PDB file of C-alpha atoms in Angstrom:
ATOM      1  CA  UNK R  23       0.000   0.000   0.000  1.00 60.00           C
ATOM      2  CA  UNK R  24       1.161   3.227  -1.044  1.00 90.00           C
ATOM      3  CA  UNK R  25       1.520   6.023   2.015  1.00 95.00           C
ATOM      4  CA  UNK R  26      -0.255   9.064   1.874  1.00 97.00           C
ATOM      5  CA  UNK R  27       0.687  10.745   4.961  1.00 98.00           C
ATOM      6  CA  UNK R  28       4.250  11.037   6.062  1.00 98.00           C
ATOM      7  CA  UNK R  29       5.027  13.203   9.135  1.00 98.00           C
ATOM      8  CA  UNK R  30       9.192  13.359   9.696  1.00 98.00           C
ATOM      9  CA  UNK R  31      10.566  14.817  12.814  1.00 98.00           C
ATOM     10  CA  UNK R  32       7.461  16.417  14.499  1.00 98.00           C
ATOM     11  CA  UNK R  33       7.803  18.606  17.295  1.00 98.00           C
ATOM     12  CA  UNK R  34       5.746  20.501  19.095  1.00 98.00           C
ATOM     13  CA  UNK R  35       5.865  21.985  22.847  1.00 97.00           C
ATOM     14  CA  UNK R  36       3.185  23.736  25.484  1.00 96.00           C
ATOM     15  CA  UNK R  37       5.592  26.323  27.142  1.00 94.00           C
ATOM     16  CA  UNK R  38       7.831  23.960  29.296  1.00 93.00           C
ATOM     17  CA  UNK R  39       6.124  20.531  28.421  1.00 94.00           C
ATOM     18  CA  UNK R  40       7.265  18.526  25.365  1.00 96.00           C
ATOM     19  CA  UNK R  41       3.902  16.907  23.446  1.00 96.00           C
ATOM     20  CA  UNK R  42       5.585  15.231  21.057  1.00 97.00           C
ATOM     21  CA  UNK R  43       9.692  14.393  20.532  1.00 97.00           C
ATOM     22  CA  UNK R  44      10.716  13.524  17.213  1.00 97.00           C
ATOM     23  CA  UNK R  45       7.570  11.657  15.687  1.00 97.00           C
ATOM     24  CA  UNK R  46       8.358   9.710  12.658  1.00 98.00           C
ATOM     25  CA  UNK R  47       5.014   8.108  11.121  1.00 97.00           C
ATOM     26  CA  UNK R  48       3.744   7.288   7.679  1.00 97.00           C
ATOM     27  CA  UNK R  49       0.034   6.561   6.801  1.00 98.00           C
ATOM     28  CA  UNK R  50      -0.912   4.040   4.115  1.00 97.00           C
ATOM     29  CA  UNK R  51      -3.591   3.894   2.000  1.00 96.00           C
ATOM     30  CA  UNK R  52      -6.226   2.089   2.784  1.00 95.00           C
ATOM     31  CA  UNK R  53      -5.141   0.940   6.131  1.00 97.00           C
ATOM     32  CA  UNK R  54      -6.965   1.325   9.798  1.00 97.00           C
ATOM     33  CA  UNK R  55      -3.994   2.475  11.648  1.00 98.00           C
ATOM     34  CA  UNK R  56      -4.527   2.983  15.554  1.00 98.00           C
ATOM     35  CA  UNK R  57      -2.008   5.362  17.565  1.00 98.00           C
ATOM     36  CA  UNK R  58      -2.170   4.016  21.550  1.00 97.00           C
ATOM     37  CA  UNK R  59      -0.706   5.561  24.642  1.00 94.00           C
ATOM     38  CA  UNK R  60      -2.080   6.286  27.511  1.00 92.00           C
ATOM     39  CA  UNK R  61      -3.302   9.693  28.571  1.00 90.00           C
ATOM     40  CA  UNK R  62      -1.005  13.003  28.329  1.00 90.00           C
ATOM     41  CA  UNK R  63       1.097  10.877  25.497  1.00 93.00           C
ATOM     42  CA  UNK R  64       0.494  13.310  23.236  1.00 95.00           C
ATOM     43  CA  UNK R  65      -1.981  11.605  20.949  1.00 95.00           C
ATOM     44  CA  UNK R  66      -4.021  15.052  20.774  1.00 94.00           C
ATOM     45  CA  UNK R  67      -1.333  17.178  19.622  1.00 96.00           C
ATOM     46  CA  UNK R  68      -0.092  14.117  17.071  1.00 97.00           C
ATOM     47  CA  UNK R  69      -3.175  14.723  15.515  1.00 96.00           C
ATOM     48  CA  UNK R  70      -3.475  18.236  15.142  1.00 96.00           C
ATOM     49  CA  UNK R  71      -0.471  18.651  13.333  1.00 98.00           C
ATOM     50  CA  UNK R  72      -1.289  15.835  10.843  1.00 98.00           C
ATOM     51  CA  UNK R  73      -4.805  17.395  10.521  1.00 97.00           C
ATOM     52  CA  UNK R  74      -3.068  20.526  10.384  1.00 96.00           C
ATOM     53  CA  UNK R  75      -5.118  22.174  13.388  1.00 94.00           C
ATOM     54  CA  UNK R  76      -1.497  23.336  14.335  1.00 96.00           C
ATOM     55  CA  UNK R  77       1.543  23.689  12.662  1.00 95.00           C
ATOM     56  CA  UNK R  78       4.787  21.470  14.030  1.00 96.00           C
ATOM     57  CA  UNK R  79       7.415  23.613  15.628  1.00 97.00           C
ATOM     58  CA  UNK R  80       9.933  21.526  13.840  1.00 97.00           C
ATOM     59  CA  UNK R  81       9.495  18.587  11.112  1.00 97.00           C
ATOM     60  CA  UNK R  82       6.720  18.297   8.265  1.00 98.00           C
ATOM     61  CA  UNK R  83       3.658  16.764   7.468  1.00 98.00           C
ATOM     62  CA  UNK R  84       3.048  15.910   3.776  1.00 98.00           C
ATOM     63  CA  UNK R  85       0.140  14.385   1.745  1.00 98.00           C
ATOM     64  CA  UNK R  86      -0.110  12.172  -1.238  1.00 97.00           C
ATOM     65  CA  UNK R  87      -3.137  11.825  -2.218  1.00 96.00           C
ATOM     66  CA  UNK R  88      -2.840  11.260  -5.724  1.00 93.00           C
ATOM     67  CA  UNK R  89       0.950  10.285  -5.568  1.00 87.00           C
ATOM     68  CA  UNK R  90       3.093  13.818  -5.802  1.00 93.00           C
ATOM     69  CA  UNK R  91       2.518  16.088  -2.821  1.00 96.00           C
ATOM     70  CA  UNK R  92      -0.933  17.434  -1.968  1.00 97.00           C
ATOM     71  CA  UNK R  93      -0.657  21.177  -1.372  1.00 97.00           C
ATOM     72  CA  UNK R  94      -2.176  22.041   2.486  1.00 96.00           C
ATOM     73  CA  UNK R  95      -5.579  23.831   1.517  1.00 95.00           C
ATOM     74  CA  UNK R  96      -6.231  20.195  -0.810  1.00 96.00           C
ATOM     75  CA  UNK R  97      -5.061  18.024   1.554  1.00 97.00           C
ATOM     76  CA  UNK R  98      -7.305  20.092   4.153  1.00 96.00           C
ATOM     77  CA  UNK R  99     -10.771  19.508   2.097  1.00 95.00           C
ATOM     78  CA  UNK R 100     -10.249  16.050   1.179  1.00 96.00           C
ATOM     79  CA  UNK R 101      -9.595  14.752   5.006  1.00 97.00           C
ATOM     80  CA  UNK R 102     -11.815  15.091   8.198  1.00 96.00           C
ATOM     81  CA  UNK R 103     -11.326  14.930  11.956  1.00 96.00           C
ATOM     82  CA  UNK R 104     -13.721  14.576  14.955  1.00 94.00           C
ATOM     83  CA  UNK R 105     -12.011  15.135  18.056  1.00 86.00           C
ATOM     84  CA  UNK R 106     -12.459  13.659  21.588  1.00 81.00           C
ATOM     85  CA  UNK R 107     -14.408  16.787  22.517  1.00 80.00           C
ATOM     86  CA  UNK R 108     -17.576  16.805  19.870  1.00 80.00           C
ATOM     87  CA  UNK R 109     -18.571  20.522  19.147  1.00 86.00           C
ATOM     88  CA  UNK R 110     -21.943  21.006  17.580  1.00 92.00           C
ATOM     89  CA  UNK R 111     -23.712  23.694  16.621  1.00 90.00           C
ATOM     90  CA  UNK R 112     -26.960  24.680  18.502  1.00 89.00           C
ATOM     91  CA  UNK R 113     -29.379  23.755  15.109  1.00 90.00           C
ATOM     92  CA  UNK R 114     -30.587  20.340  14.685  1.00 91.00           C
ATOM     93  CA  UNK R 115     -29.050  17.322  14.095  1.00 94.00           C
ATOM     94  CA  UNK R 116     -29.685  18.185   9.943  1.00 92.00           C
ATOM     95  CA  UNK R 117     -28.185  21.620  10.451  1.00 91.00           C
ATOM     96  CA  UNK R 118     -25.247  19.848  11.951  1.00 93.00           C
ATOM     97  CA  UNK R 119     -24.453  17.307   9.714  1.00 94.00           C
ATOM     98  CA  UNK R 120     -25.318  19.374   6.364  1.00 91.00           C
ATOM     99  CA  UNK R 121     -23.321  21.768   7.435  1.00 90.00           C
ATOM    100  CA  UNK R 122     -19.535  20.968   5.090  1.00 91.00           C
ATOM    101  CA  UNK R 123     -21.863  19.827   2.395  1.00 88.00           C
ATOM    102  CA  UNK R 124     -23.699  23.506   2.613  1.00 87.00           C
ATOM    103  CA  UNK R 125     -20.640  25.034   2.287  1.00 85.00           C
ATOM    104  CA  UNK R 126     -19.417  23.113  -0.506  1.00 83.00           C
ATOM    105  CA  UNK R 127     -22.711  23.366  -2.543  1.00 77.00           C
ATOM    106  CA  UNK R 128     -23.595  25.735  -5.042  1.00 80.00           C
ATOM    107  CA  UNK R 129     -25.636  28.831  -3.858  1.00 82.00           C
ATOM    108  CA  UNK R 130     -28.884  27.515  -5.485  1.00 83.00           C
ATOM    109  CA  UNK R 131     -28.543  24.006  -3.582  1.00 82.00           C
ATOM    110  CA  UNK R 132     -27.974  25.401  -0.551  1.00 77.00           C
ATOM    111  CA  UNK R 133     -31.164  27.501  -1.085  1.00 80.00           C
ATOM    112  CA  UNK R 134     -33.204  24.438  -2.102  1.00 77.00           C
ATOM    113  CA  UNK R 135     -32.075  22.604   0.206  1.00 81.00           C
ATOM    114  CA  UNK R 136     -32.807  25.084   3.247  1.00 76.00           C
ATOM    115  CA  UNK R 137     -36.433  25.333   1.367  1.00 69.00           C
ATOM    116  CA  UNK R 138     -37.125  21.704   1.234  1.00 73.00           C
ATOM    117  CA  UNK R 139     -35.609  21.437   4.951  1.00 70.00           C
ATOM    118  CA  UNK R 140     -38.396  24.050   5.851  1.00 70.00           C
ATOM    119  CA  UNK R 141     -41.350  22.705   4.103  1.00 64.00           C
ATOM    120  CA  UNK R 142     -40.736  19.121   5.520  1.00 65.00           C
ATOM    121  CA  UNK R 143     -40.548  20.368   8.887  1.00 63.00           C
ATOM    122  CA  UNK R 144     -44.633  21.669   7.810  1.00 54.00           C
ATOM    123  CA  UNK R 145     -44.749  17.808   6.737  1.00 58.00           C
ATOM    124  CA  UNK R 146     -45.206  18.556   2.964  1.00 54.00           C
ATOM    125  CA  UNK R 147     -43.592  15.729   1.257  1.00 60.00           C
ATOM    126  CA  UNK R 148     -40.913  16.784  -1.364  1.00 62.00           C
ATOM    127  CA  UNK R 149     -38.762  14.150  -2.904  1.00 67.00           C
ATOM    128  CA  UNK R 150     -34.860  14.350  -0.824  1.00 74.00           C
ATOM    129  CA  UNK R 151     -32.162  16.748  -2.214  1.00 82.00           C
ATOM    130  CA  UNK R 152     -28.889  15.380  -3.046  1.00 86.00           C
ATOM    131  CA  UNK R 153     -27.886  16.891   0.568  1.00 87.00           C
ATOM    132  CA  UNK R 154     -30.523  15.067   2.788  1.00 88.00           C
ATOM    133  CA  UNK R 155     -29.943  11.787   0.745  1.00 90.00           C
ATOM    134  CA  UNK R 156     -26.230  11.908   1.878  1.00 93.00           C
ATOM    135  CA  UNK R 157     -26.985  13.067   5.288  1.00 93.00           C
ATOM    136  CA  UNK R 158     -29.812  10.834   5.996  1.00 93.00           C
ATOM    137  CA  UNK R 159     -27.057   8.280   4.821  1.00 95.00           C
ATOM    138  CA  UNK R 160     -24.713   9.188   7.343  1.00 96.00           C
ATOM    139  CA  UNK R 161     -27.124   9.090  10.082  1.00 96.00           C
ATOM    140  CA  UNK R 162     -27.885   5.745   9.482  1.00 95.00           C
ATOM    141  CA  UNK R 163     -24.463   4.692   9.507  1.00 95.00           C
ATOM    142  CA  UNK R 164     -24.485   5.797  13.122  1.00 95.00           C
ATOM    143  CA  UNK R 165     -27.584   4.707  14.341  1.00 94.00           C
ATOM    144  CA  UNK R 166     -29.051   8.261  14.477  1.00 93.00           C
ATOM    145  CA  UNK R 167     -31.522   7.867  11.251  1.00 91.00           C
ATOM    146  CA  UNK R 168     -34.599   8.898  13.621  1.00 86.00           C
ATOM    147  CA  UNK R 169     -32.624  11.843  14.680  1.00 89.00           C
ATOM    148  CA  UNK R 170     -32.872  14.933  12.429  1.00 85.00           C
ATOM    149  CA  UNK R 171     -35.036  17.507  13.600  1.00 87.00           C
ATOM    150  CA  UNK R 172     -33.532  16.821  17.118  1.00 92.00           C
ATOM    151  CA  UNK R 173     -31.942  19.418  18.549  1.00 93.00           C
ATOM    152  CA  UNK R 174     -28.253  19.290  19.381  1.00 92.00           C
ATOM    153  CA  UNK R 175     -28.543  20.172  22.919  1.00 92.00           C
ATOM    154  CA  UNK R 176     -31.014  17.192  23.640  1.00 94.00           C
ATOM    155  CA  UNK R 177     -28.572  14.580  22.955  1.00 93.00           C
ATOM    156  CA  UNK R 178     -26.694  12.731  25.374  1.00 92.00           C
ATOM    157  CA  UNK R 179     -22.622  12.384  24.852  1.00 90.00           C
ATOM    158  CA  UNK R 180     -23.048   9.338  23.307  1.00 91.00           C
ATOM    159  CA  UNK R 181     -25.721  11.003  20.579  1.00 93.00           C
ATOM    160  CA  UNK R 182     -23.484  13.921  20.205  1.00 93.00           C
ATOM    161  CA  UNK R 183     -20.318  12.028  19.596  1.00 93.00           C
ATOM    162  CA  UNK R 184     -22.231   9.988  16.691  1.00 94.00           C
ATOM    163  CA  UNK R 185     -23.603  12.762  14.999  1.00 95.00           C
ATOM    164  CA  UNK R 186     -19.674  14.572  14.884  1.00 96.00           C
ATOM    165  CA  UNK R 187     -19.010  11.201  13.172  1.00 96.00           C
ATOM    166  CA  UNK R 188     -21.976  11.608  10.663  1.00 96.00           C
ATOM    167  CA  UNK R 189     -20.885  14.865  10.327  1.00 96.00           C
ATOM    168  CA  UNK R 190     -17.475  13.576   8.776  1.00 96.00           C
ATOM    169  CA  UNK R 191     -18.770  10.564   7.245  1.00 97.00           C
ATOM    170  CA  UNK R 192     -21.111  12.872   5.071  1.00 95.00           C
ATOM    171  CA  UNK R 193     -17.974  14.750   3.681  1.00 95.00           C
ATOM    172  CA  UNK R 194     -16.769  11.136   2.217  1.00 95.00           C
ATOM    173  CA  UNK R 195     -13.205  12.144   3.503  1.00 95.00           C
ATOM    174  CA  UNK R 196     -10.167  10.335   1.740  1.00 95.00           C
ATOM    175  CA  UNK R 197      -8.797  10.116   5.607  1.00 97.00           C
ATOM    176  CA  UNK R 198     -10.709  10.597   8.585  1.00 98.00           C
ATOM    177  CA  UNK R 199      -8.915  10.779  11.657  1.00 98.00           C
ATOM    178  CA  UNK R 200     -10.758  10.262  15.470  1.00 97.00           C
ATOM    179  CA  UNK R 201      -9.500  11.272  18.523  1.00 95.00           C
ATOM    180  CA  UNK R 202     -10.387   8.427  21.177  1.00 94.00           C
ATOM    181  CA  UNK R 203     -14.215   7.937  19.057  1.00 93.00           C
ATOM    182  CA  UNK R 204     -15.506   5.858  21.803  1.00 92.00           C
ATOM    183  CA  UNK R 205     -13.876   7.755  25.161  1.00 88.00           C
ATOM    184  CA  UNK R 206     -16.242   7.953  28.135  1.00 83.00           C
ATOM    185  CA  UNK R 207     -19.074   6.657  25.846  1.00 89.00           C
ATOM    186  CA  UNK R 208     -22.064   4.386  26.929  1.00 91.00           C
ATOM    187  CA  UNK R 209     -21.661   0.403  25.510  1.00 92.00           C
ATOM    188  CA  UNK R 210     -24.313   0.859  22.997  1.00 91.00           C
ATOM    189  CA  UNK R 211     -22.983   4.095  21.227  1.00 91.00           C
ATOM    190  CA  UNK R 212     -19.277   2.625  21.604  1.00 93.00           C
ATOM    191  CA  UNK R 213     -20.407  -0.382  19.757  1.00 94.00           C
ATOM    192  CA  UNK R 214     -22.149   1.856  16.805  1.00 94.00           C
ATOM    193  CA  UNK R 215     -18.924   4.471  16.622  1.00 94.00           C
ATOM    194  CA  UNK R 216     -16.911   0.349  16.121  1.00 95.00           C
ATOM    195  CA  UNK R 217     -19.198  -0.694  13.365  1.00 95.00           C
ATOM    196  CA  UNK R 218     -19.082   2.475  11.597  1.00 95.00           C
ATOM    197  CA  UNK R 219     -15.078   2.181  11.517  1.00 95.00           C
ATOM    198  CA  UNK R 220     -15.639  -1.676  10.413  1.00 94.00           C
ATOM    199  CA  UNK R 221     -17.440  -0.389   7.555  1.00 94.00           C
ATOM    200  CA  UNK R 222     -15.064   2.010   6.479  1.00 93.00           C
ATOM    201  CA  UNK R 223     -12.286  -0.562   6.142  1.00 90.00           C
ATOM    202  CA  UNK R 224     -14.863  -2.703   3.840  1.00 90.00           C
ATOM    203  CA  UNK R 225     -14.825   0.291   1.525  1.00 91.00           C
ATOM    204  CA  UNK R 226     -11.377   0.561   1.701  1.00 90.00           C
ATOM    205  CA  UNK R 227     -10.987   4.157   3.310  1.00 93.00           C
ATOM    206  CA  UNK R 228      -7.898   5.655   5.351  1.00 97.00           C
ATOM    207  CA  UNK R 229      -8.792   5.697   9.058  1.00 98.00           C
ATOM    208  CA  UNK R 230      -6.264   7.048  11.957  1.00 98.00           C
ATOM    209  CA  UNK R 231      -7.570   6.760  15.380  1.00 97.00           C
ATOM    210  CA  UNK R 232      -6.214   7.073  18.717  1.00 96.00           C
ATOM    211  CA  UNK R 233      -6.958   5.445  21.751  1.00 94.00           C
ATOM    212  CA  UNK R 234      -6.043   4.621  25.076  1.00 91.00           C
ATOM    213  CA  UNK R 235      -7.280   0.863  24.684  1.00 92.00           C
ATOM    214  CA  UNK R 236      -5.096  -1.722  23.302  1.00 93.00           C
ATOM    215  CA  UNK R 237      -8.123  -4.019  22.790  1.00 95.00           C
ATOM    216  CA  UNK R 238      -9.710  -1.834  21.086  1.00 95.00           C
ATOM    217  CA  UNK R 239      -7.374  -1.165  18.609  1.00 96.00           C
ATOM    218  CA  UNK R 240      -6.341  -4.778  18.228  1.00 96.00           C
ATOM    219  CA  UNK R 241      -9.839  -5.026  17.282  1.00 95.00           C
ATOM    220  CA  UNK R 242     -10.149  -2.361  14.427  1.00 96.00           C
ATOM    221  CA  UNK R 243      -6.348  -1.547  13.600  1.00 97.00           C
ATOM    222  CA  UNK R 244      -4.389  -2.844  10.666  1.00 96.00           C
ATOM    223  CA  UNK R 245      -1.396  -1.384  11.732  1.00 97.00           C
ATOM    224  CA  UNK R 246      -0.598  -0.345  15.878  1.00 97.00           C
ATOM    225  CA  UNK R 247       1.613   2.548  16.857  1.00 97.00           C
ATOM    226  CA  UNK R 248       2.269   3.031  20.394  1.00 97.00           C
ATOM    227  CA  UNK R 249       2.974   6.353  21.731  1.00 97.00           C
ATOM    228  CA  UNK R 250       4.587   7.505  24.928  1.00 96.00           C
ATOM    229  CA  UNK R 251       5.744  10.561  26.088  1.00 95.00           C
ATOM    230  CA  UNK R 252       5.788  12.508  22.579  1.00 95.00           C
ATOM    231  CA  UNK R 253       7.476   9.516  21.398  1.00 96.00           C
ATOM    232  CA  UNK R 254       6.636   6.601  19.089  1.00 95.00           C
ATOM    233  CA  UNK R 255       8.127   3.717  21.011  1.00 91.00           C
ATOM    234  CA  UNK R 256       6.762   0.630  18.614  1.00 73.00           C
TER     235      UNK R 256
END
């Protein structure tokens, strides 16, 4: 498998503490690879500089995506993250998960779409947009196909953590990275956030996840990194 990602000598610091030491890694694609360490190891900061959320003091992050290097602002549009810490927007669940396609679509989509979203909320059936097909998609990937009219601040952590998924999933990222996808979350949302992952390996898309549970990764990992101190130590 060819590698997509390679990050070379990545350093990055918080004032006196050293996040991360040196990090070699290289991506391949097609591959589930998990990054594991325990808390504080620097998994967070790993990820936002290969997401490019911050830039590396010293070393590089490159893409290839299509075999020669993927400039930043393409390599940026064709990737996705959702982070430990899921921030929604206080719409609906729609709003929330439409909301990358919106800005990608034309003006006139986005208007229809906004019109049909308002109409069926009046329950006057209009066949889907191309937008609400992909997001109603998405939702059912997660679970959440009941969900969109629900408002964001009625969901629980688990909800709210599978609809930041959806939320990437609808973008039909090249890579999507997650940031400990199943932390703190109850068994049955944990267990939907796993099957969604499984089913990105089936169709052969670029997953990098990080979390503190060996078993989980051995579970849904190709490849296993482990991470300690800033530093990848196997």
């Amino acid at each position: 498998m060819r590698e997509i990602i390679v990050a070379r000598g990545l350093h990055f610091r918080y004032g006196r503490h050293a996040a991360l030491r040196g990090v070699d890694l290289a991506v391949r694609r097609g591959e589930i690879l998990a990054v594991v360490g325990p808390n504080g190891a620097g998994k967070t900061t790993l990820f936002r500089l290969l997401t490019y959320y911050l830039r590396p003091q010293r070393g590089t992050v490159e893409y290839f995506l299509d075999g020669s290097r993927t400039p930043v602002r393409e390599a940026r549009r064709r990737i996705a993250a959702v982070l430990q810490e899921p921030a929604l927007f206080s719409t609906d669940v729609f709003g929330n998960v439409a909301y990358g396609l919106l800005l990608r679509a034309p003006w006139g989509e986005r208007l229809r779409t906004r019109f049909v979203r308002g109409l069926r909320r009046l329950r006057i059936g209009l066949p889907p947009t191309r937008i609400e097909r992909r997001v109603e998609a998405a939702l059912e990937t997660v679970g959440l196909g009941g969900f969109p009219f629900r408002r964001a601040s009625s969901l629980s952590r688990g909800e709210a953590q599978r609809v930041a998924l959806a939320r990437a999933l609808v973008l039909e990222p090249e890579v999507l990275f997650l940031d400990e996808p199943t932390a703190s979350l109850d068994p049955e949302s944990a267990a939907v956030v796993e099957g969604a992952i499984r089913g990105l390996r089936e169709k052969g898309k670029t997953v990098v996840l990080s979390t503190h549970d060996p078993s989980q990764a051995r579970r849904l990992a190709d490849r296993i990194v482990r991470l300690e101190e800033g530093r990848i130590v196997e």
